[in-house]
Amino acid sequence: MSARTRRLTTAQALVRFLSVQYTERDGVRRRLIAGTWGIFGHGNVAGVGQALVEYADAMPFHQGRNEQSMVHAAVGHARQLNRLSAQAVTTSIGPGATNLVTGAALATINRLPVLLLPGDYFATHSADPLLQQLEHPVEADVSVNDTLRPVSRYFDRITRPEALIPSALQAMRVLADPAETGAVTLALPQDVQAEAYDWPEEFFAERVWHVRRPAPDPVELTAAVEAIRSAARPLIVAGGGVHHSEAEGALKAFVEATGIPVASTQAGKGALRHDHPADLGGIGHTGTAVSDELARTADLVIGVGTRYTDFTTASGTLFRNPDVRFLNLNITGFDAHKLAARTLVCDARTGLDLLREALADHRVSEEYVAEYRAGKARWDEVVEAAYRADDDSAVPTQTQVLGALDAAVGDDDVVINAAGSLPGDLHKLWRSRSPRQYHLEYGYSCMGYEIPAGIGVQQAAPGTPVWALVGDGTYLMMPTEIVTAVQEGLPLNVVLLQNHGYASIGGLSESVGGERFGTAYRFRAADGTFTGAPLPVDLAANAASLGMDVLRAKTVRELREALAAARASDRPTCVYVETDPAPTAPPAEAWWDVPVAETASREAAVAARERYDRQAADRRRHL
């Protein structure tokens, strides 16, 4: 080996390279790849596995139980650290690799960085067909890893050692770029992983990837200022980009200078504290009454770091002012141009600061401020009523569970959820006290996300109390990372709500004429129907068998006591509660398009279609 090269296997070179990559923003430096998750099997044990042993002092390793959940943990880690740090995930070549697809889609949809390192077939085809290899009859270079192409922001198959050099650099560029980030996949043929090569020493030098804060184009900035000055009823829609940019302070300063109110998406909730006079809470199908009322009359909607998902826009029915226009501040042109908007393509914090400076003498009318503050006060009363429990000895409702949790958490606790009926209740009712307290994965709304994501959050922020809120349906999807929390010594809190079925989809099914078919956990009778008796499944016992401390709460009083005990514990703890199924959350304030059968013989579906046609008639294309 010459003085300028180092002879290593491809896997060893990759791990060594990853261990010296950093991000930097605002003078703060972090490791870009903070650690590697892995489950070893055919295709990665002898390559990446050996390399992680070789460099155990440089690359922290975390053992997972399910490949999908390892990606969820990495995503939770990245989100907690505002996308400035990521984790890698290594898997075997067959089912281990395909198990990554759901997690990769979740990461890319939510614009969150994760590095995927699945094993792959022999590049030399010396063993062919290989164990777990997919054989394609006309494309010999296809493998199961190609399923990751559409859900990755960058994909490459490393068929020669030297091909790793440009590909690894491109992978880091994408992970560190706030406008492009998401899942990055480097598929690693197992023979190439183990192959030695003389690597240039420069490949292993520390490299710092500066995370940009691009400023807006001056012409766009001037147009944006003009649009805001001419608006009588402007409304800000704060999305996840506010958090990713750490722009909460800039948003607060802008709002206090201009008086413009803020509604938030699921990803943007917490951009302002819940008790700020201009914070109106969630918007859209799961939004608050005050947010949705103002959205219907707004003449300018200012989107800051939002993707404008279907829930946010109420399927194109929310923004009803015939003269409404959109101004979108976003770091990606792709999102900024949505809804035929004026665009301000820039970093959220940079853009908000420049807008505030340019609008130093501008403020909305006091009548408008008084209107939205009165609406906020009315909604605060709705929240209090939903949280209130007048009888401490009663079985709690789901909203009373949220009220008890609200009383138990501190300002910096993190509450995680992703699917079921809880996201809607949380978006309407949760009172966020800090920027990262509200952690909802609603881009993909993936059941099973919460527990592994909680692990990732605690790895990113040691000492932070984390609460994974799960229903029984979500719990049954992916409880196995409880074992990882126990192994890693992380005091994760799981609040497990038992309502014996897919309650959220059951309600949706009923509303669209599906009559709750296939949504309850019940015994099947000989004639194929389901009886009314719930299954004798004890999920609390299951959590205990996986190593958690379990606290069973049957009443509101016991629930409050259990939550306090869980927060004080230094052990992984599950608070298990069977909830009163009676709906207590405020109803949806806006529509969501779920197509209903156009023709049917059953009365429920016929009635649902009539409602659907009336609501769909309000849909609007913003051009």
XYZ file of C-alpha atoms in Angstrom:
623
model
C 0.000 0.000 0.000
C 1.405 3.397 -0.987
C 1.478 6.419 1.318
C -1.531 7.874 -0.482
C -3.801 4.832 -0.464
C -5.311 2.491 2.085
C -6.232 -1.097 1.278
C -9.678 -1.936 2.689
C -12.735 -3.843 1.639
C -15.566 -1.835 0.100
C -17.671 -2.231 3.234
C -14.780 -1.171 5.470
C -14.156 1.862 3.279
C -17.831 2.832 3.390
C -18.082 2.624 7.169
C -14.831 4.550 7.606
C -16.039 7.206 5.160
C -19.404 7.563 6.887
C -17.774 8.012 10.282
C -16.076 11.270 9.229
C -18.988 13.050 7.516
C -20.458 16.115 9.231
C -23.097 18.773 8.695
C -22.787 22.404 9.701
C -25.433 25.113 9.953
C -25.213 28.392 11.821
C -21.812 27.347 13.161
C -23.103 24.142 14.766
C -21.488 20.905 13.581
C -23.041 17.436 13.872
C -22.191 13.985 12.651
C -24.096 13.390 9.449
C -24.326 9.624 10.051
C -24.657 9.313 13.813
C -24.959 5.525 13.909
C -26.018 2.416 12.028
C -29.021 0.185 12.617
C -28.751 -3.391 11.470
C -30.192 -6.853 11.269
C -27.619 -9.241 9.835
C -28.266 -12.061 7.438
C -27.330 -13.382 4.042
C -25.826 -10.489 2.113
C -24.544 -8.130 4.794
C -23.071 -10.160 7.655
C -19.669 -10.777 6.059
C -19.359 -7.343 4.469
C -20.969 -4.460 6.348
C -21.214 -6.590 9.503
C -17.480 -7.237 9.551
C -16.763 -3.586 8.773
C -18.863 -2.421 11.719
C -16.818 -4.718 13.952
C -13.627 -3.329 12.415
C -14.664 0.260 13.166
C -16.819 -0.250 16.246
C -15.081 2.657 17.977
C -15.982 5.035 15.131
C -19.509 3.943 14.166
C -22.134 3.283 16.883
C -24.292 0.244 16.162
C -27.919 -0.377 17.132
C -29.558 -3.785 16.854
C -33.105 -3.801 15.529
C -35.899 -6.361 15.333
C -37.648 -5.338 12.123
C -36.143 -3.621 9.094
C -39.068 -1.271 8.582
C -39.004 -0.166 12.194
C -35.253 0.481 12.028
C -35.974 3.055 9.320
C -38.715 4.565 11.506
C -36.229 4.906 14.366
C -33.750 6.634 12.050
C -36.489 8.977 10.823
C -37.466 9.875 14.392
C -33.814 10.665 15.093
C -33.482 12.873 12.012
C -36.667 14.800 12.669
C -35.742 15.497 16.283
C -32.456 16.996 15.078
C -34.059 19.096 12.333
C -32.573 16.939 9.541
C -29.010 17.890 10.492
C -28.098 14.314 11.448
C -29.162 10.950 10.059
C -28.659 7.259 10.701
C -27.875 4.357 8.381
C -29.758 1.049 8.140
C -28.156 -2.175 6.859
C -30.083 -5.317 5.895
C -29.741 -8.666 4.166
C -30.496 -9.106 0.474
C -33.980 -10.602 0.427
C -36.929 -9.933 2.765
C -34.671 -7.720 4.857
C -34.223 -5.407 1.877
C -37.863 -5.358 0.792
C -38.920 -4.643 4.372
C -37.207 -1.263 3.921
C -39.657 -0.029 1.294
C -42.367 1.269 3.648
C -39.854 3.083 5.843
C -38.129 4.568 2.797
C -41.426 5.870 1.437
C -42.208 7.429 4.817
C -38.817 9.152 4.952
C -38.990 10.527 1.424
C -42.596 11.707 1.673
C -41.746 13.560 4.900
C -38.481 14.946 3.447
C -36.395 13.312 6.192
C -32.896 11.857 5.645
C -32.012 8.184 6.136
C -29.256 6.101 4.502
C -30.251 2.578 3.427
C -27.576 -0.078 2.868
C -29.293 -3.282 1.696
C -27.256 -6.255 0.563
C -27.596 -7.351 -3.065
C -26.827 -10.321 -5.332
C -23.278 -11.121 -6.552
C -22.126 -8.456 -9.017
C -20.012 -11.118 -10.743
C -22.957 -13.519 -10.971
C -20.546 -16.227 -9.822
C -23.335 -17.626 -7.661
C -26.492 -17.400 -9.731
C -29.293 -17.688 -8.802
C -28.367 -16.807 -5.283
C -30.370 -17.576 -2.147
C -33.180 -14.963 -1.986
C -32.341 -13.635 -5.453
C -35.209 -12.498 -7.674
C -34.703 -13.755 -11.212
C -36.111 -11.518 -13.911
C -36.538 -13.249 -17.276
C -35.345 -10.345 -19.466
C -33.486 -7.951 -17.107
C -30.630 -9.716 -15.364
C -29.557 -6.599 -13.487
C -32.879 -6.297 -11.632
C -32.993 -7.233 -7.948
C -35.541 -6.789 -5.186
C -33.689 -3.605 -4.238
C -35.118 -1.973 -7.343
C -38.339 -1.654 -5.341
C -36.506 1.082 -3.458
C -35.913 3.231 -6.540
C -39.260 5.095 -6.581
C -39.147 5.771 -2.831
C -35.527 6.965 -2.729
C -34.219 10.430 -3.462
C -30.972 8.856 -4.648
C -30.279 5.243 -5.607
C -27.198 3.400 -6.804
C -26.008 -0.192 -6.964
C -22.273 -0.364 -6.239
C -21.043 -3.004 -8.710
C -17.334 -2.110 -8.421
C -15.377 -0.893 -5.364
C -14.184 2.281 -7.061
C -17.779 3.169 -7.983
C -18.410 3.816 -4.286
C -16.347 7.023 -4.293
C -18.602 9.239 -6.463
C -21.758 7.518 -5.263
C -20.963 7.961 -1.566
C -20.321 11.656 -2.135
C -23.602 12.040 -4.005
C -25.399 10.205 -1.209
C -24.047 12.617 1.408
C -24.907 15.612 -0.773
C -28.554 14.530 -0.992
C -28.846 13.673 2.705
C -27.486 17.089 3.687
C -29.458 19.127 1.141
C -32.689 20.488 2.712
C -34.279 20.819 -0.726
C -33.555 17.251 -1.845
C -33.305 15.088 1.244
C -35.156 11.828 1.891
C -34.236 8.171 1.735
C -30.909 7.430 0.030
C -30.164 3.857 -1.054
C -26.783 2.326 -1.799
C -27.401 -1.297 -2.784
C -24.330 -3.363 -1.964
C -23.657 -6.645 -3.807
C -22.255 -8.989 -1.215
C -19.151 -9.935 -3.203
C -18.300 -6.257 -3.756
C -18.729 -5.563 -0.033
C -15.918 -8.021 0.728
C -13.643 -7.053 -2.181
C -10.435 -5.149 -1.329
C -9.327 -1.985 -3.099
C -6.591 0.631 -2.705
C -8.584 3.666 -1.602
C -7.184 7.219 -1.845
C -6.535 8.635 1.625
C -8.483 11.757 0.703
C -11.666 9.659 0.710
C -11.326 9.269 4.482
C -10.631 12.907 5.315
C -13.197 14.706 7.478
C -15.768 16.368 5.261
C -18.245 19.025 6.380
C -21.452 19.505 4.408
C -22.742 23.050 4.860
C -26.546 23.128 5.129
C -27.631 26.159 3.153
C -29.994 28.957 4.112
C -30.722 30.298 0.625
C -32.161 33.800 0.357
C -35.098 34.605 -1.928
C -34.794 36.158 -5.352
C -35.194 39.965 -4.985
C -37.964 40.085 -7.592
C -39.905 37.363 -5.772
C -39.382 39.114 -2.452
C -40.748 42.403 -3.799
C -43.810 40.647 -5.204
C -44.381 38.829 -1.913
C -44.246 42.051 0.078
C -46.729 43.670 -2.309
C -49.103 40.704 -1.992
C -49.054 40.873 1.811
C -49.560 44.638 1.891
C -52.617 44.381 -0.350
C -54.286 41.575 1.653
C -57.009 42.345 4.189
C -57.389 38.813 5.570
C -54.032 37.013 5.251
C -53.504 33.636 6.936
C -50.232 31.775 7.444
C -50.193 27.985 7.035
C -47.114 26.760 8.907
C -45.707 23.427 7.763
C -42.874 21.165 8.782
C -40.352 23.391 7.000
C -40.674 25.904 9.850
C -39.276 23.312 12.253
C -36.659 21.908 9.874
C -35.288 25.417 9.343
C -35.465 26.231 13.074
C -37.556 29.222 12.022
C -39.929 29.260 15.007
C -38.378 32.438 16.403
C -38.497 34.142 13.011
C -42.154 33.176 12.590
C -43.005 34.531 16.040
C -41.262 37.843 15.286
C -43.000 38.134 11.909
C -46.423 37.410 13.399
C -45.976 39.853 16.259
C -44.875 42.563 13.834
C -47.692 42.068 11.304
C -50.534 40.567 13.340
C -51.087 37.814 10.741
C -52.504 34.662 12.377
C -51.016 31.172 12.045
C -52.722 27.854 11.388
C -50.591 24.725 11.243
C -50.391 21.446 9.405
C -49.703 18.205 11.263
C -45.964 18.632 10.585
C -46.012 22.333 11.468
C -47.941 22.235 14.743
C -45.878 23.797 17.515
C -44.404 26.426 15.214
C -45.961 28.823 17.734
C -46.764 27.944 21.325
C -50.406 27.059 21.769
C -51.005 30.066 24.033
C -49.623 32.648 21.592
C -52.490 35.003 20.665
C -51.954 34.371 16.936
C -51.777 30.560 17.110
C -55.047 29.115 15.814
C -54.080 25.428 15.927
C -54.490 22.860 13.185
C -55.969 23.519 9.752
C -57.914 21.414 7.270
C -59.970 18.274 7.768
C -58.531 17.748 11.261
C -58.244 21.458 11.995
C -59.837 23.755 14.541
C -63.028 25.698 13.936
C -61.238 29.042 14.098
C -58.528 28.025 11.606
C -60.984 26.629 9.097
C -63.364 29.583 9.428
C -60.551 32.013 8.655
C -59.281 29.815 5.828
C -62.679 30.035 4.107
C -62.534 33.835 4.038
C -58.788 34.424 3.630
C -57.799 36.526 0.633
C -54.115 35.555 0.910
C -52.828 32.212 2.174
C -49.124 32.308 3.046
C -47.741 28.782 3.076
C -44.453 28.478 4.964
C -42.693 25.149 4.502
C -45.822 23.162 3.685
C -46.587 20.547 1.021
C -50.339 21.344 1.028
C -51.536 17.783 1.455
C -55.132 16.771 0.846
C -55.992 16.995 4.559
C -54.634 20.550 4.744
C -56.655 21.804 1.775
C -59.781 19.780 2.664
C -59.578 18.194 -0.780
C -59.696 21.560 -2.503
C -62.789 22.801 -0.646
C -61.318 24.849 2.207
C -60.122 28.124 0.674
C -63.445 29.506 -0.584
C -62.870 33.234 -1.002
C -63.346 33.790 -4.763
C -60.390 36.173 -4.734
C -58.043 34.041 -2.649
C -54.432 33.946 -3.750
C -51.452 31.972 -2.440
C -47.924 32.957 -1.513
C -45.657 30.006 -0.816
C -42.339 30.332 1.000
C -40.538 27.031 0.532
C -36.992 25.809 0.061
C -38.094 23.714 -2.933
C -39.595 25.162 -6.073
C -41.657 21.996 -6.439
C -43.679 22.799 -3.319
C -43.569 26.582 -3.716
C -45.455 26.452 -7.032
C -48.434 24.492 -5.692
C -51.903 26.073 -5.949
C -50.636 28.434 -8.674
C -48.976 30.514 -5.970
C -46.624 33.442 -5.991
C -43.333 31.843 -5.016
C -40.635 32.712 -2.526
C -38.077 29.941 -2.927
C -35.765 30.203 0.069
C -34.970 28.999 3.556
C -37.919 29.570 5.902
C -35.993 31.501 8.551
C -34.171 33.661 6.027
C -37.362 34.430 4.109
C -39.412 35.301 7.186
C -36.708 37.620 8.489
C -36.524 39.478 5.165
C -40.298 39.759 4.927
C -40.477 41.177 8.447
C -37.856 43.793 7.628
C -39.646 44.799 4.425
C -43.020 44.987 6.202
C -41.816 46.920 9.255
C -44.595 49.520 8.866
C -47.384 47.083 7.969
C -49.960 45.448 10.209
C -53.379 43.888 9.669
C -56.448 45.683 11.010
C -57.324 45.539 14.671
C -60.784 44.288 13.698
C -59.200 41.228 12.068
C -57.000 40.621 15.122
C -60.007 40.860 17.442
C -61.955 38.445 15.223
C -59.396 35.653 15.249
C -58.565 36.103 18.927
C -62.256 35.714 19.785
C -62.377 32.556 17.658
C -59.303 31.234 19.427
C -60.905 31.867 22.829
C -64.024 29.949 21.765
C -61.914 27.006 20.611
C -59.959 26.987 23.866
C -63.268 26.349 25.609
C -63.916 23.392 23.273
C -60.536 21.926 24.200
C -61.197 22.328 27.899
C -64.560 20.589 27.552
C -63.022 17.675 25.629
C -60.252 17.256 28.221
C -62.473 17.629 31.289
C -63.285 14.550 33.361
C -65.947 15.287 35.976
C -65.930 11.735 37.353
C -62.451 10.446 38.307
C -63.831 6.949 38.798
C -65.148 6.662 35.227
C -63.534 4.893 32.286
C -61.694 7.631 30.352
C -62.569 8.649 26.828
C -59.817 9.129 24.267
C -59.902 12.915 24.602
C -59.737 12.599 28.397
C -56.610 10.485 27.944
C -55.113 13.415 26.020
C -56.210 15.786 28.780
C -54.530 13.639 31.437
C -51.363 13.446 29.333
C -51.429 17.212 28.794
C -51.414 17.646 32.582
C -48.570 15.141 33.046
C -46.009 16.270 30.455
C -43.407 18.991 30.734
C -42.728 21.643 28.128
C -39.935 19.653 26.481
C -41.565 16.209 26.467
C -42.142 14.721 22.996
C -45.487 13.168 22.050
C -45.395 10.824 19.036
C -48.264 9.508 16.939
C -48.918 8.524 13.333
C -52.166 6.728 12.587
C -55.706 5.966 13.681
C -58.150 8.421 15.229
C -55.514 9.950 17.492
C -53.932 12.204 14.805
C -57.217 14.001 14.273
C -57.854 14.455 17.984
C -54.294 15.609 18.583
C -54.306 18.083 15.691
C -57.500 19.671 16.998
C -56.799 19.532 20.709
C -53.133 19.181 21.661
C -51.590 22.279 23.257
C -48.001 22.356 22.009
C -45.587 24.059 24.369
C -42.309 23.745 22.473
C -41.221 23.309 18.843
C -40.494 19.589 19.017
C -43.151 18.459 21.501
C -45.679 17.523 18.813
C -44.263 14.731 16.634
C -46.916 13.488 14.178
C -45.925 11.412 11.157
C -48.835 12.212 8.880
C -47.205 12.359 5.485
C -47.469 8.565 5.247
C -49.590 7.988 8.386
C -47.832 4.690 8.942
C -49.197 2.336 11.595
C -46.338 0.996 13.692
C -44.199 4.151 13.431
C -44.588 5.441 16.971
C -42.577 3.014 19.122
C -39.428 2.846 16.948
C -39.599 6.587 16.281
C -39.648 7.142 20.039
C -36.391 5.221 20.279
C -34.852 7.422 17.591
C -35.986 10.583 19.368
C -34.475 9.452 22.658
C -31.200 8.617 20.916
C -31.180 12.117 19.433
C -32.160 13.843 22.688
C -31.022 11.777 25.682
C -32.944 12.558 28.847
C -36.019 13.824 27.000
C -39.269 12.150 28.142
C -40.881 10.570 25.074
C -44.470 9.342 24.783
C -45.498 6.978 21.987
C -49.293 7.062 21.707
C -50.685 3.927 20.056
C -54.038 2.278 19.615
C -54.409 -1.472 19.707
C -54.383 -1.720 15.904
C -51.126 0.191 15.606
C -49.562 -1.708 18.501
C -50.236 -5.046 16.829
C -48.509 -3.844 13.659
C -45.071 -3.364 15.189
C -44.468 -3.842 18.937
C -41.136 -5.612 18.553
C -38.887 -2.574 19.022
C -39.962 -2.560 22.662
C -37.212 -5.160 22.997
C -34.765 -2.649 21.505
C -35.810 0.040 24.006
C -35.181 -2.446 26.812
C -31.835 -3.480 25.327
C -30.674 0.132 24.848
C -31.878 1.165 28.320
C -34.196 3.874 26.966
C -37.066 4.946 29.253
C -39.606 5.101 26.441
C -43.207 5.624 27.544
C -45.911 3.860 25.542
C -49.523 4.897 26.101
C -51.564 1.994 24.744
C -55.259 2.679 24.130
C -57.385 -0.430 23.736
C -60.648 -0.080 21.818
C -60.745 -3.548 20.228
C -60.403 -2.716 16.576
C -59.530 -0.225 13.880
C -61.678 2.518 15.369
C -60.594 5.291 13.018
C -61.172 3.312 9.845
C -64.360 1.934 11.373
C -65.732 5.465 11.649
C -64.586 6.301 8.132
C -66.115 3.077 6.828
C -69.438 3.969 8.393
C -69.385 7.466 6.864
C -68.762 6.187 3.323
C -71.237 3.319 3.346
C -68.826 0.546 4.305
C -70.800 -0.252 7.473
C -67.617 -0.780 9.551
C -66.945 -4.034 7.701
C -63.722 -5.736 8.766
C -62.698 -3.091 11.276
C -63.499 -4.699 14.654
C -61.583 -7.405 16.476
C -64.315 -9.977 17.086
C -64.852 -13.734 16.956
C -65.940 -15.101 13.593
C -69.014 -17.341 13.729
C -69.517 -20.450 11.589
C -71.664 -18.464 9.107
C -68.844 -15.976 8.529
C -70.368 -13.144 10.585
C -68.643 -11.557 13.554
C -70.064 -11.809 17.063
C -70.125 -8.950 19.528
C -67.596 -10.445 21.937
C -64.084 -8.941 21.818
C -61.103 -11.233 21.405
C -59.447 -12.345 24.671
C -56.183 -10.624 23.778
C -54.134 -9.052 26.569
C -51.844 -6.471 24.974
C -50.618 -5.268 28.356
C -49.327 -8.762 29.098
C -47.685 -8.780 25.697
C -45.841 -5.533 26.429
C -44.716 -6.945 29.777
C -43.456 -10.095 28.081
C -41.250 -7.927 25.850
C -39.607 -6.328 28.888
C -41.664 -3.223 29.675
C -42.991 -2.199 33.042
C -46.783 -2.100 32.612
C -49.252 0.094 34.499
C -52.923 -0.742 33.944
C -55.353 2.144 34.340
C -59.079 1.500 34.492
C -60.291 4.934 35.590
C -59.392 8.572 35.012
C -57.786 8.725 38.457
C -55.688 5.616 37.850
C -54.675 6.987 34.448
C -53.350 10.215 35.956
C -51.406 8.263 38.563
C -49.977 5.903 35.947
C -48.830 8.720 33.656
C -47.061 10.443 36.533
C -45.362 7.195 37.545
C -44.293 6.502 33.942
C -42.746 9.944 33.553
C -40.782 9.509 36.772
C -39.492 6.057 35.801
C -36.087 5.344 34.282
C -37.410 2.131 32.675
C -39.410 1.539 29.471
C -42.999 1.806 30.700
C -46.377 1.059 29.163
C -49.533 2.762 30.420
C -52.404 0.529 29.296
C -55.953 1.871 29.301
C -59.222 0.613 27.857
C -61.104 3.686 26.686
C -64.786 4.506 26.578
C -65.582 4.245 22.831
C -68.147 7.055 22.915
C -66.922 9.836 20.575
C -65.982 12.956 22.515
C -63.723 14.767 20.036
C -65.107 17.770 18.150
C -66.349 16.768 14.691
C -64.355 17.510 11.539
C -64.591 21.147 10.488
C -63.835 20.449 6.823
C -64.301 17.752 4.209
C -61.966 14.989 3.084
C -62.447 13.273 -0.253
C -62.873 9.505 0.114
C -64.719 8.281 -3.004
C -67.993 6.479 -2.351
C -69.542 3.744 -4.506
C -71.379 5.473 -7.356
C -73.955 2.714 -7.471
C -75.020 0.316 -4.705
C -78.059 -1.541 -3.403
C -77.384 -1.053 0.309
C -79.032 1.964 1.898
C -75.903 3.087 3.782
C -73.860 3.366 0.583
C -76.647 5.136 -1.331
C -76.994 7.770 1.406
C -73.216 8.181 1.630
C -72.991 8.787 -2.111
C -75.641 11.526 -1.917
C -73.600 13.291 0.776
C -70.425 12.809 -1.239
C -71.881 14.426 -4.365
C -73.006 17.477 -2.378
C -69.595 17.946 -0.778
C -67.558 17.253 -3.906
C -69.460 19.993 -5.720
C -67.554 22.542 -3.605
C -64.161 21.386 -4.877
C -62.109 24.110 -6.506
C -59.042 24.212 -8.690
C -56.822 27.127 -7.715
C -55.371 28.475 -10.943
